[in-house]
Coordinates of C-alpha atoms and ligand atoms in Angstrom, one line a residue:
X1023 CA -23.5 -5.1 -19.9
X1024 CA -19.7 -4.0 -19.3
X1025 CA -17.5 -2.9 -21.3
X1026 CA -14.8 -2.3 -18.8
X1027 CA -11.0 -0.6 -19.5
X1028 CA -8.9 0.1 -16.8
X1029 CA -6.8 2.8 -18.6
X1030 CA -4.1 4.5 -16.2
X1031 CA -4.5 8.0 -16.9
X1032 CA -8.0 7.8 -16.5
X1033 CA -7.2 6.3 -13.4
X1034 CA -5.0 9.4 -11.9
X1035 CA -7.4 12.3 -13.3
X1036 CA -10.5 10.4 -11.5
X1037 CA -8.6 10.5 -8.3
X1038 CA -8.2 13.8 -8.4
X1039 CA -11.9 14.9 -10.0
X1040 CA -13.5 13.2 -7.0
X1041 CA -11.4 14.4 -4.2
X1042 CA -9.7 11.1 -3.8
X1043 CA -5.3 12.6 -4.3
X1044 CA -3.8 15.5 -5.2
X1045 CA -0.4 16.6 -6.5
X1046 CA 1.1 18.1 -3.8
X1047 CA 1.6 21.6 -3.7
X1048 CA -0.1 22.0 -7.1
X1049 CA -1.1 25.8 -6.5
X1050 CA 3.2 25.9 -6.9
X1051 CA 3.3 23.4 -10.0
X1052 CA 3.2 20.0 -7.5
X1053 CA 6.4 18.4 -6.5
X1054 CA 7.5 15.4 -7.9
X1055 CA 6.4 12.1 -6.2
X1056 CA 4.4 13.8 -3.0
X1057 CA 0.9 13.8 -3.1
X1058 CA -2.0 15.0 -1.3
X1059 CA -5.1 12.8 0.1
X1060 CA -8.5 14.8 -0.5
X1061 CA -11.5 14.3 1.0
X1062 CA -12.4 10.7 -0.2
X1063 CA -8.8 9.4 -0.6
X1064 CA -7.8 9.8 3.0
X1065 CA -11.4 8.4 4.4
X1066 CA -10.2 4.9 2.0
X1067 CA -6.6 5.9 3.1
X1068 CA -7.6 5.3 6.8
X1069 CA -10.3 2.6 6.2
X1070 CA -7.4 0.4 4.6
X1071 CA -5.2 1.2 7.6
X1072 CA -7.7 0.5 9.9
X1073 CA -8.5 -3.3 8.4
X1074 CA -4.5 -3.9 8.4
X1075 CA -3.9 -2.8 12.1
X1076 CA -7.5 -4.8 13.4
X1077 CA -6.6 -8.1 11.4
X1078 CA -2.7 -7.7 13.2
X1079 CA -3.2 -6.3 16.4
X1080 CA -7.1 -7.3 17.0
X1081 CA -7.2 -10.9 15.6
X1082 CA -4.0 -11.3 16.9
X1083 CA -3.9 -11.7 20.4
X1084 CA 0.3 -12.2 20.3
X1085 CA 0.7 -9.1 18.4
X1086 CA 0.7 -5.5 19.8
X1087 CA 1.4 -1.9 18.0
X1088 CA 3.1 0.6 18.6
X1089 CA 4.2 4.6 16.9
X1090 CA 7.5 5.7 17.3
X1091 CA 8.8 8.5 16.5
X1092 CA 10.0 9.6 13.4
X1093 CA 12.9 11.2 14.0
X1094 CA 15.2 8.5 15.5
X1095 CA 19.5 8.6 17.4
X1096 CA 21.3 8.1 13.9
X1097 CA 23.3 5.1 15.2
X1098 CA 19.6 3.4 14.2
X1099 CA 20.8 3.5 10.8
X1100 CA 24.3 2.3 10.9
X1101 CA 23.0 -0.4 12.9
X1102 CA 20.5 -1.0 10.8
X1103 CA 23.2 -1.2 7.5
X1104 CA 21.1 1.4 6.1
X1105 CA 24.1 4.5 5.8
X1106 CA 26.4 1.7 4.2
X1107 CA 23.9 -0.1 2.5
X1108 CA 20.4 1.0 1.5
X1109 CA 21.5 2.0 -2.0
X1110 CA 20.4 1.2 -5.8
X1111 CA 22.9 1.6 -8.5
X1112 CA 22.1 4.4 -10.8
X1113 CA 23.0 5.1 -14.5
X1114 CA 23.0 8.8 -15.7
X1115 CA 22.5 9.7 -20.1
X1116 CA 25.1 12.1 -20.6
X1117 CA 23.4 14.0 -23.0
X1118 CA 19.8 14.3 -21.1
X1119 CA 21.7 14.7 -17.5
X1120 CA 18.6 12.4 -16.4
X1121 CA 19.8 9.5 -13.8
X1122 CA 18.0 6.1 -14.0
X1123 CA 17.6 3.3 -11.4
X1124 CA 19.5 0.6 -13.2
X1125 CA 17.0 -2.3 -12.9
X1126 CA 14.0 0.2 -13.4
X1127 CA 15.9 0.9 -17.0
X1128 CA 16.4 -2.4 -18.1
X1129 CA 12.4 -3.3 -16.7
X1130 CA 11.0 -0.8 -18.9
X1131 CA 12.8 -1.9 -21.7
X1132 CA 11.3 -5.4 -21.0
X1133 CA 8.1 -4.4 -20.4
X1134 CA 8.5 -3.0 -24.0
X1135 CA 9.6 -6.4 -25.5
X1136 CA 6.5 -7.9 -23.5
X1137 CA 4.1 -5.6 -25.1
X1138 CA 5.8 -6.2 -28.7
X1139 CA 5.0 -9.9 -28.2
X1140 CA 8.8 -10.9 -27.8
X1141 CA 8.2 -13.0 -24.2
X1142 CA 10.8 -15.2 -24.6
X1143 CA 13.5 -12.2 -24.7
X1144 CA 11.9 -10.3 -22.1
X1145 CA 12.1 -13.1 -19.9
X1146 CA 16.3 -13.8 -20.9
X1147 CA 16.6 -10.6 -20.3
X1148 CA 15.5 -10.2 -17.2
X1149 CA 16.9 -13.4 -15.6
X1150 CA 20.1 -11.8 -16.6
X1151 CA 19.7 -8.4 -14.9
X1152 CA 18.3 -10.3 -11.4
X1153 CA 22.1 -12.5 -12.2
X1154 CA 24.1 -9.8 -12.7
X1155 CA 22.2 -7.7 -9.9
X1156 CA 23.1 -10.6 -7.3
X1157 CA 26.3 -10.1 -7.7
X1158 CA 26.1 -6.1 -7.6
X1159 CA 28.6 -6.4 -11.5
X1160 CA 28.0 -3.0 -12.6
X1161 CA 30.3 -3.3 -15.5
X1162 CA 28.2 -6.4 -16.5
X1163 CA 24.4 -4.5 -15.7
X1164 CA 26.2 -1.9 -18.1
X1165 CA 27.0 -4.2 -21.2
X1166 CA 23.4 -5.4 -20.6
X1167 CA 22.2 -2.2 -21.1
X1168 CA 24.2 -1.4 -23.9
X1169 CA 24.1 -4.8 -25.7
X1170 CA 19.9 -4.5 -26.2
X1171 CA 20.6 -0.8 -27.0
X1172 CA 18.6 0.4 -24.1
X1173 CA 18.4 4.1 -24.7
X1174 CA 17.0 6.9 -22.7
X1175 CA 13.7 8.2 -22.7
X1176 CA 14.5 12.1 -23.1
X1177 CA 17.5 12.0 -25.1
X1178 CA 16.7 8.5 -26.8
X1179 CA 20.7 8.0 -27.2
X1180 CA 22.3 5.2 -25.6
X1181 CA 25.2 7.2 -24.1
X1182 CA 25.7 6.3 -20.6
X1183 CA 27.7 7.0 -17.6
X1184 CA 29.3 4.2 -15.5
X1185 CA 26.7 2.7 -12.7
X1186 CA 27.5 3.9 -9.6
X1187 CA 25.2 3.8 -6.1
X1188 CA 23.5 6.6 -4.6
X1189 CA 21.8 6.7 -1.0
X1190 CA 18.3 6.9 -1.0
X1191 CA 17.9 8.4 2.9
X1192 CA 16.8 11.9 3.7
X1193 CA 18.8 13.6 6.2
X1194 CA 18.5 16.7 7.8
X1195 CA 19.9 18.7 11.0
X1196 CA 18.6 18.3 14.9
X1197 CA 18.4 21.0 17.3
X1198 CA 18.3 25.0 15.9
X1199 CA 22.0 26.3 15.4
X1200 CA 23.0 24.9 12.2
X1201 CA 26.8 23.8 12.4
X1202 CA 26.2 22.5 16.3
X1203 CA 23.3 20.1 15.1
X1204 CA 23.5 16.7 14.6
X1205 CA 22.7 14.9 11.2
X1206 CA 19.7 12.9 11.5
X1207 CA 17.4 11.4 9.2
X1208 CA 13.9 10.9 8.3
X1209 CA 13.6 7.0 8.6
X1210 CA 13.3 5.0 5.4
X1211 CA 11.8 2.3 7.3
X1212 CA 8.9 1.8 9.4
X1213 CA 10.6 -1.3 11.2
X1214 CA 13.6 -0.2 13.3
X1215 CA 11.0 2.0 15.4
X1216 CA 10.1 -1.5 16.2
X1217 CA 13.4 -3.0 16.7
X1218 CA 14.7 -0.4 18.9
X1219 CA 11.3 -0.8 21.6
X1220 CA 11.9 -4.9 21.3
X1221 CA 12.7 -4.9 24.5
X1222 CA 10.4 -1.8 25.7
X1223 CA 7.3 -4.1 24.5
X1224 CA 7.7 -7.5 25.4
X1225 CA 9.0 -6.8 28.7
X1226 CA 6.0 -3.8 29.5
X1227 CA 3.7 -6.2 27.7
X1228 CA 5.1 -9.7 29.1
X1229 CA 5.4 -10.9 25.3
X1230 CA 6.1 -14.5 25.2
X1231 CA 7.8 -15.5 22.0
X1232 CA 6.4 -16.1 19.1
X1233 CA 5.2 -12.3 19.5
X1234 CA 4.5 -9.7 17.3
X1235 CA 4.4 -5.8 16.5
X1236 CA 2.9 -4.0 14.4
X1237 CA 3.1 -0.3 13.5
X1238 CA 2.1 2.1 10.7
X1239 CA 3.2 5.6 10.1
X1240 CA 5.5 7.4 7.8
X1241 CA 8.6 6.4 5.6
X1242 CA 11.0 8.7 2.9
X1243 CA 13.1 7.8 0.2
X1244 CA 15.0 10.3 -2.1
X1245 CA 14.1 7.8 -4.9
X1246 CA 15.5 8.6 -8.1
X1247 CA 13.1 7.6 -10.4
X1248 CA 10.1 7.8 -8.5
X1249 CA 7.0 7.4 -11.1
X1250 CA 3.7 6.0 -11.6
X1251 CA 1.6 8.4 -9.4
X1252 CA 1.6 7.2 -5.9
X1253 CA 3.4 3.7 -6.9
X1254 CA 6.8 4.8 -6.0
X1255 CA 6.6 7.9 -3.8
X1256 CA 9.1 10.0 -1.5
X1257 CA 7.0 10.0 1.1
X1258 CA 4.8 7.8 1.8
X1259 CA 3.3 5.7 4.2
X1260 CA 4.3 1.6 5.5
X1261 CA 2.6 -1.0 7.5
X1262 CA 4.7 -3.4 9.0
X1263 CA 4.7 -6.2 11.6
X1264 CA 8.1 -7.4 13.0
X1265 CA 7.0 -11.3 14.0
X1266 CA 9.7 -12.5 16.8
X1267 CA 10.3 -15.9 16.5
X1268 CA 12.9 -18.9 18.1
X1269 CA 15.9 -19.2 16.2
X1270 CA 15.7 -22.4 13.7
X1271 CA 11.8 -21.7 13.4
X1272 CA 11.7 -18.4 11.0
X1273 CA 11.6 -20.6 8.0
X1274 CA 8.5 -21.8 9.5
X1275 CA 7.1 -19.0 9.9
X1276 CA 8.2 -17.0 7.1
X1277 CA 6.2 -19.9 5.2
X1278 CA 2.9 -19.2 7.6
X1279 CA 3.3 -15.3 7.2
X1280 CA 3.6 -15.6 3.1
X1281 CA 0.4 -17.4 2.8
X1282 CA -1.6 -15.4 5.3
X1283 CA -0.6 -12.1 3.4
X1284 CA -1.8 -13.4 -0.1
X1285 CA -5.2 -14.3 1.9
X1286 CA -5.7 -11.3 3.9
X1287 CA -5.2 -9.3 -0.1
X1288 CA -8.0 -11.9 -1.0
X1289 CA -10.1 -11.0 2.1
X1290 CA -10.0 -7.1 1.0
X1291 CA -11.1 -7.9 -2.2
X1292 CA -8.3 -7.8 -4.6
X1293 CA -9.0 -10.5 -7.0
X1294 CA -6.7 -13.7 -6.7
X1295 CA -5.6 -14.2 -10.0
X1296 CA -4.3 -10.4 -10.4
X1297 CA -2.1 -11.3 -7.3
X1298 CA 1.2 -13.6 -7.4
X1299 CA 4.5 -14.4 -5.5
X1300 CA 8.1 -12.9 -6.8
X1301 CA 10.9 -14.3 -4.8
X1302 CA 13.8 -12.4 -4.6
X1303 CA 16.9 -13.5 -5.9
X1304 CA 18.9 -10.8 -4.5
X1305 CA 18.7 -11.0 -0.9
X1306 CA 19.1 -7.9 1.1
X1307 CA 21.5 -7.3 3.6
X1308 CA 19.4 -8.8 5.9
X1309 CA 17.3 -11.5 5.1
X1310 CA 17.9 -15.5 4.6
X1311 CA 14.3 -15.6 2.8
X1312 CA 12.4 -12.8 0.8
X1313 CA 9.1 -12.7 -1.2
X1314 CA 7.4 -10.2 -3.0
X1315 CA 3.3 -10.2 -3.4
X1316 CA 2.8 -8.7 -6.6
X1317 CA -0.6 -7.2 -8.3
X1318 CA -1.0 -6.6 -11.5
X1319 CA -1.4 -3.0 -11.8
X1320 CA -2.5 -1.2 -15.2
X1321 CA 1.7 -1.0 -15.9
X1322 CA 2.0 -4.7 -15.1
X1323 CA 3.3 -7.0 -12.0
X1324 CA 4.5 -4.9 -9.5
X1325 CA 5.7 -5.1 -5.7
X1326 CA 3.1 -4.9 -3.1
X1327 CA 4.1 -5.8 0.0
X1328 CA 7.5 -7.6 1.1
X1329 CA 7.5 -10.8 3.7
X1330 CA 11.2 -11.2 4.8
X1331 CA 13.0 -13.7 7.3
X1332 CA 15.4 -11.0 8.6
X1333 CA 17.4 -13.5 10.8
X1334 CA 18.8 -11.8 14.3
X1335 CA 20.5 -9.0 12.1
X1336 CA 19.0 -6.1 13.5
X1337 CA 18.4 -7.0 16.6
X1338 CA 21.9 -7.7 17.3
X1339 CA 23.7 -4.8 15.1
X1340 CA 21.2 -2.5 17.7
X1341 CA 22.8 -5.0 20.7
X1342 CA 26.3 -4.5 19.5
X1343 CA 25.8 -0.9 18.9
X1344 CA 23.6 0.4 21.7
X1345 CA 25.7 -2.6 24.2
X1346 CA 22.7 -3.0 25.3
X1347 CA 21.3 -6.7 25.6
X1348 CA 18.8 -7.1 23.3
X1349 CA 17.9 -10.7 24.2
X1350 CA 15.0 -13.2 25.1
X1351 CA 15.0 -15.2 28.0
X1352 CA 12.8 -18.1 26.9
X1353 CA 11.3 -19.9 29.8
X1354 CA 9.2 -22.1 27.5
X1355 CA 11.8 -23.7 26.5
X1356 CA 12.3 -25.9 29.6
X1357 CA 8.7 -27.2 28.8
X1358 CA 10.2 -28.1 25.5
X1359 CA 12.6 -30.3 26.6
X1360 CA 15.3 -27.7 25.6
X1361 CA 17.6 -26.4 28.5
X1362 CA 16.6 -22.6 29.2
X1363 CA 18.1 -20.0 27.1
X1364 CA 18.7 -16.2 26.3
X1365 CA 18.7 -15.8 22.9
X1366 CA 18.2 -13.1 20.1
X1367 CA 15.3 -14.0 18.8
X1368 CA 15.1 -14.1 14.3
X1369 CA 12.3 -12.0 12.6
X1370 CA 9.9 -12.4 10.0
X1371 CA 9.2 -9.1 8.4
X1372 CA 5.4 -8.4 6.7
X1373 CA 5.7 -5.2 4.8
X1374 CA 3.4 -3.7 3.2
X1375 CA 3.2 0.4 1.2
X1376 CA -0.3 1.7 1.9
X1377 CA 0.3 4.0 -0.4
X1378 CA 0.3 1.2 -2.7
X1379 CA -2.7 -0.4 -1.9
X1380 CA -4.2 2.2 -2.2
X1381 CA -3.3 2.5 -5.8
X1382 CA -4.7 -1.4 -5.8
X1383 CA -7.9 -0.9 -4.4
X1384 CA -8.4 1.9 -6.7
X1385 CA -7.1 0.2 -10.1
X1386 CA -8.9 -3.0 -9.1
X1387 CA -11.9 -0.9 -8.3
X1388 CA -12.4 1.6 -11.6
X1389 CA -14.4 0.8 -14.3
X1390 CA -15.4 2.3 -17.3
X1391 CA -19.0 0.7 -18.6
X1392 CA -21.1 1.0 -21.2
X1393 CA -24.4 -0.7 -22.2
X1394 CA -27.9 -0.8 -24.2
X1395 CA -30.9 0.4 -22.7
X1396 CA -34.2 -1.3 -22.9
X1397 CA -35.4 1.5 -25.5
X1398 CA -32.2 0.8 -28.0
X1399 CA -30.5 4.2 -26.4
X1400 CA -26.8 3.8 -24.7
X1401 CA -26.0 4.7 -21.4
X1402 CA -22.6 4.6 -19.5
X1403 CA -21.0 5.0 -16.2
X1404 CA -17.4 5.4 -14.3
X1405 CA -17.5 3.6 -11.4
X1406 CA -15.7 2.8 -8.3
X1407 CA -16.6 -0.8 -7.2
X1408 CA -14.2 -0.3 -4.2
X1409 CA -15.4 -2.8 -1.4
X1410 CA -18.2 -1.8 0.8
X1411 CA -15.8 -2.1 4.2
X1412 CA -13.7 -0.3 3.0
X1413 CA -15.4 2.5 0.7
X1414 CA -15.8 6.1 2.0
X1415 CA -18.9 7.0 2.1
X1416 CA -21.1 3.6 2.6
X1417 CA -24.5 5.0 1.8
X1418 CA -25.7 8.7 0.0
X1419 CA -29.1 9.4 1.2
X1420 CA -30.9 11.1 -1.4
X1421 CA -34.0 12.9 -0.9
X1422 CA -36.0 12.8 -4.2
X1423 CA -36.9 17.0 -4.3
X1424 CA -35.7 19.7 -2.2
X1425 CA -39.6 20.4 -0.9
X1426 CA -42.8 18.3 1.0
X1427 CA -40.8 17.1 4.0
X1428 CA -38.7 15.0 1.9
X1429 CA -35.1 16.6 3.4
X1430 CA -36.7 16.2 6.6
X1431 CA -37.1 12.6 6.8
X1432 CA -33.7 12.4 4.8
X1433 CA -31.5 14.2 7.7
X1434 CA -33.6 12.3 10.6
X1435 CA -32.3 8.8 8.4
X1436 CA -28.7 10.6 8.3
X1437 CA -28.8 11.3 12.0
X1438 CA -30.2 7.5 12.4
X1439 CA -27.1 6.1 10.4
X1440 CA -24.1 8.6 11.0
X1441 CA -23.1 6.6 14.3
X1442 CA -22.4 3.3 12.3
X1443 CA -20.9 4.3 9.1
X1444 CA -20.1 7.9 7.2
X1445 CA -23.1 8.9 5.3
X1446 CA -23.2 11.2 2.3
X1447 CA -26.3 13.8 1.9
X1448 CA -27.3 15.3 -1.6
X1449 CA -30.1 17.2 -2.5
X1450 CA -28.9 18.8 -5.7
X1451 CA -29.5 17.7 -9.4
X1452 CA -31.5 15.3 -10.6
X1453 CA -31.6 11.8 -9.1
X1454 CA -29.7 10.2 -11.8
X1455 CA -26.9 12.7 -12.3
X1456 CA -26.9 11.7 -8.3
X1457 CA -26.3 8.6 -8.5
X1458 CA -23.5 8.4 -11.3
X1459 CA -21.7 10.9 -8.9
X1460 CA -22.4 8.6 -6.0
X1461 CA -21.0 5.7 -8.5
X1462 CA -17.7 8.1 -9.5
X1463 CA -16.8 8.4 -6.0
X1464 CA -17.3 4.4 -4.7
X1465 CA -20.4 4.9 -2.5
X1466 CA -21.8 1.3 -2.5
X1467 CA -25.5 2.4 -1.7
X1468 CA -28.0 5.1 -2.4
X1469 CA -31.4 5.7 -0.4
X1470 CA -33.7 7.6 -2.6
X1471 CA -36.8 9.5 -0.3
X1472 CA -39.5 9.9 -2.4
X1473 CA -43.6 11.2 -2.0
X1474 CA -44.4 7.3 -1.4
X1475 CA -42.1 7.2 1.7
X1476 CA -44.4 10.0 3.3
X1477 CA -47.1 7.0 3.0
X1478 CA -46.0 4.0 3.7
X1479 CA -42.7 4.7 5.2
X1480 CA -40.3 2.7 2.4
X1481 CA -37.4 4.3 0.5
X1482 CA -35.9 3.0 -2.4
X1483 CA -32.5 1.6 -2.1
X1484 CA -29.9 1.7 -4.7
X1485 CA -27.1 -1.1 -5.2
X1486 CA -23.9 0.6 -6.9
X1487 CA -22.5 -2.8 -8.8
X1488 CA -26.0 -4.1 -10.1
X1489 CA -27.5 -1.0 -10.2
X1490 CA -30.4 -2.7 -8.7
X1491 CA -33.2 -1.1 -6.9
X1492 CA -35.6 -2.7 -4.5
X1493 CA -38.0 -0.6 -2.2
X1494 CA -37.7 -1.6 2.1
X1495 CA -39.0 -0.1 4.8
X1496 CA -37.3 3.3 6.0
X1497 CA -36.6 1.9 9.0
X1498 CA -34.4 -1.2 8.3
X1499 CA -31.9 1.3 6.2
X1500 CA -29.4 1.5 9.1
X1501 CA -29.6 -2.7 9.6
X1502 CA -29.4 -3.4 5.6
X1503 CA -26.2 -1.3 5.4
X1504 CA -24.1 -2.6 8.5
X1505 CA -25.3 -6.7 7.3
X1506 CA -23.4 -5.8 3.7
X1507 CA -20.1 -3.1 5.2
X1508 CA -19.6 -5.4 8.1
Ligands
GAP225 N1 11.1 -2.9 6.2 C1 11.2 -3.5 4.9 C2 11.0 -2.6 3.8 O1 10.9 -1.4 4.0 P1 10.7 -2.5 1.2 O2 10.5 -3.7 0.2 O3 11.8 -1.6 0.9 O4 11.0 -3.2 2.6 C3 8.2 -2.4 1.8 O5 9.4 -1.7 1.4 C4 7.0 -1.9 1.1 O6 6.9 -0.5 1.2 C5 7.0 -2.2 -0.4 O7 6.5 -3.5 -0.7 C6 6.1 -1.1 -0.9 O8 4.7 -1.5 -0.8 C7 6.3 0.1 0.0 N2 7.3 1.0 -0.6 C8 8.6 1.0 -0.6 N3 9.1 2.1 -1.3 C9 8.0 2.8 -1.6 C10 7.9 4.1 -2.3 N4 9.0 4.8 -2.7 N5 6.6 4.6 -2.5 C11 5.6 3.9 -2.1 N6 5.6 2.7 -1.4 C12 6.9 2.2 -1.2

């Protein structure tokens, strides 16, 4: 039946026709890289979130959560390398004033070769900017640049500035007197809210090592080029687990946590072959191990989540900072065979923007169909084929006409159903128009009350990917629905 495009600007204006993310701001223009979650996008917003934190914290019984603060002492982030460190070299045009991320330059123009065919350089030149980005030589990322006649996209000249490195945090004052305050910052990071309440946890919680926490919550970045709607955002939103682990075993489990995350992507739903493994060749400051799962977005590969074997790094930069002992007495050990130690335990970091998965579900989920009918006419649909666990709305109960006790026996099913799962109730327009809307917005089932139901007490029910209708009793709605969400 399908003839299926998954066209990015399609994409974005769906989100916003159906309530699922707006531009910020947008009655004052928007700003750039903030958006807005309506209606539907923060019910699949929180759905998401909600799968992540019961498959860590739930199905995990060695890992707990926590939410720390936002706001957190600004020794956090020299500790954490971030004031000296959590920088990306940036190139400016000098005729278009616009600034660049270096490697976000040079990608572009190989994601340009890629389309024009020319794989072989697009792949050169890429294994040259990951070499020349190892070893942070600007002058060589430049000559790069200028060599392939990379130009920029306002001023399309290829007169550029030196590269130089900018800091991506946001900071801003504590306290009310301005002058007396201290700088602080909003946290780029998720994970040192963790770090910092190591000890807080496992010794309230009795955490025996290997132990985990997770958290989620919110994370800025002044990023420079921040582009491709909610892709690369300001602010925006991580879930991360900070796995503690026995020094000499985080390769181990760096190897464990990589391939659980590429199957917990495949137990949402995102299809396996759109999903694949970067590892970095870059390390950050940090790590001894890093790997990127990438999905193929409608603009190509892209980073989803990060799984990183930190070492001890933070945890003793906070030790040495904070002198406080930020150390693991391992009784377990003993049984081991090992004598019995204090140690800093290493981490193994699973990262992931939710923010970004949203953008997956949605990309992964839209589809734009077209078919015959029986009668030779053509019909067509946008849909969202966004997993039923995770949809917003799981069922639309639809009474046929707005008259004979049909919206009656409708709102006595919603009040049946609304316990288990969010319902949707529409009784305008006709039933098709209905159910396209239901199919723009994601909503995996539809329950039709019609004259018949009055009689023999059976509604029709609606399937959103087959379009398939079958007729069951009234009162096996609420059953049907939590067999296929659950
Ligand atoms: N604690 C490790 C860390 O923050 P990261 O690779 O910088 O590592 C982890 O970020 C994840 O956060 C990324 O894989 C991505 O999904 C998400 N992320 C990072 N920057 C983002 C941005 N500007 N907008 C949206 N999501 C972002």
């Amino acid at each position: 039946m399908a003839n299926e495009t998954n066209n990015f600007s399609e994409i974005i204006a769906h989100c916003k026709e159906y309530g699922y993310i707006f531009p910020s701001s947008e009655i004052y223009d928007g700003l750039s890289a903030v958006y807005d979650y309506g209606q539907n996008g923060v019910q699949l917003k929180k759905n998401i979130r909600d799968y992540w934190w019961k498959s860590m914290t739930q199905l995990h019984e060695n890992i707990v959560g926590i939410d720390a603060a936002i706001f957190m002492h600004p020794l956090t982030w020299k500790a954490s390398g971030h004031i000296d460190n959590f920088s990306d070299p940036m190139i400016d045009n000098k005729d278009s004033n616009k600034r660049y991320r270096v490697d976000h330059l040079i990608e572009s123009y190989a994601d340009k070769l890629a389309h024009e065919g020319r794989k072989e350089e697009e792949y050169a030149l890429l294994k040259r900017m990951d070499e020349l980005l190892s070893k942070d030589d600007f002058t060589g990322l430049r000559n790069l640049i200028e060599d392939n006649n990379i130009t920029c996209a306002v001023s399309e000249t290829c007169n550029w500035t030196d590269i130089r490195q900018f800091n991506l945090m946001f900071d801003t004052q504590l306290g009310t007197i301005s002058g007396e305050a201290d700088k602080i910052y909003l946290r780029p990071e998720t994970a040192q809210g963790i770090f910092v309440n190591f000890l807080n946890v496992q010794k309230t919680g009795r955490m025996r090592i290997p132990f985990g926490i997770a958290q989620t919550g919110k994370a800025f970045r002044n990023e420079i080029v921040a582009r491709q709607f909610i892709f690369r955002m300001r602010e925006f939103e991580q879930m991360e687990m900070q796995f503690f682990v026995r020094p000499g075993t985080e390769l181990q489990w760096y190897e464990y946590w990589k391939e659980a995350r590429l199957k917990w992507h495949e137990s949402l739903g995102i299809p396996v072959e759109k999903l694949r493994y970067h590892n970095h060749v870059k390390l950050a400051h940090y790590a001894n191990a890093a790997v990127d799962i990438e999905y193929e977005f409608p603009f190509g590969f892209k980073e989803l989540e990060g799984i990183h074997s930190r070492t001890d790094f933070d945890l003793k930069q906070h030790g040495e900072l904070s002198k406080k002992k930020l150390q693991y007495f391992d009784n377990d050990l003993k049984e081991d065979g090992e004598p019995y130690g204090n140690y800093i335990p290493y981490v193994v970091e699973t990262s992931v923007g939710l923010d970004r998965l949203f953008l997956t579900v949605i990309s992964m989920s839209y589809a734009e169909e077209k078919w015959t009918k029986e009668d030779g006419s053509e019909d067509s649909r946008v849909v969202l084929r966004i997993p039923a666990k995770i949809a917003p709305y799981k069922l639309a109960i639809l009474p046929l006409v707005k008259k004979d006790g049909l919206p009656e026996i409708a709102k006595q099913l919603m009040n049946e159903c609304k316990e288990s799962f969010y319902t949707f109730y529409e009784e305008k327009d006709s039933i098709g128009k209905r159910y396209r809307r239901m199919d723009a917005i994601g909503t995996p089932f539809c329950v039709t009350i019609d004259h018949r139901t009055k009689d023999d007490n059976t509604v029709t029910i609606r399937y959103r990917d087959t379009m398939l209708q079958e007729r069951i009793p009234l009162s096996d709605v609420r059953k049907v629905v939590m067999e296929k969400i659950s």
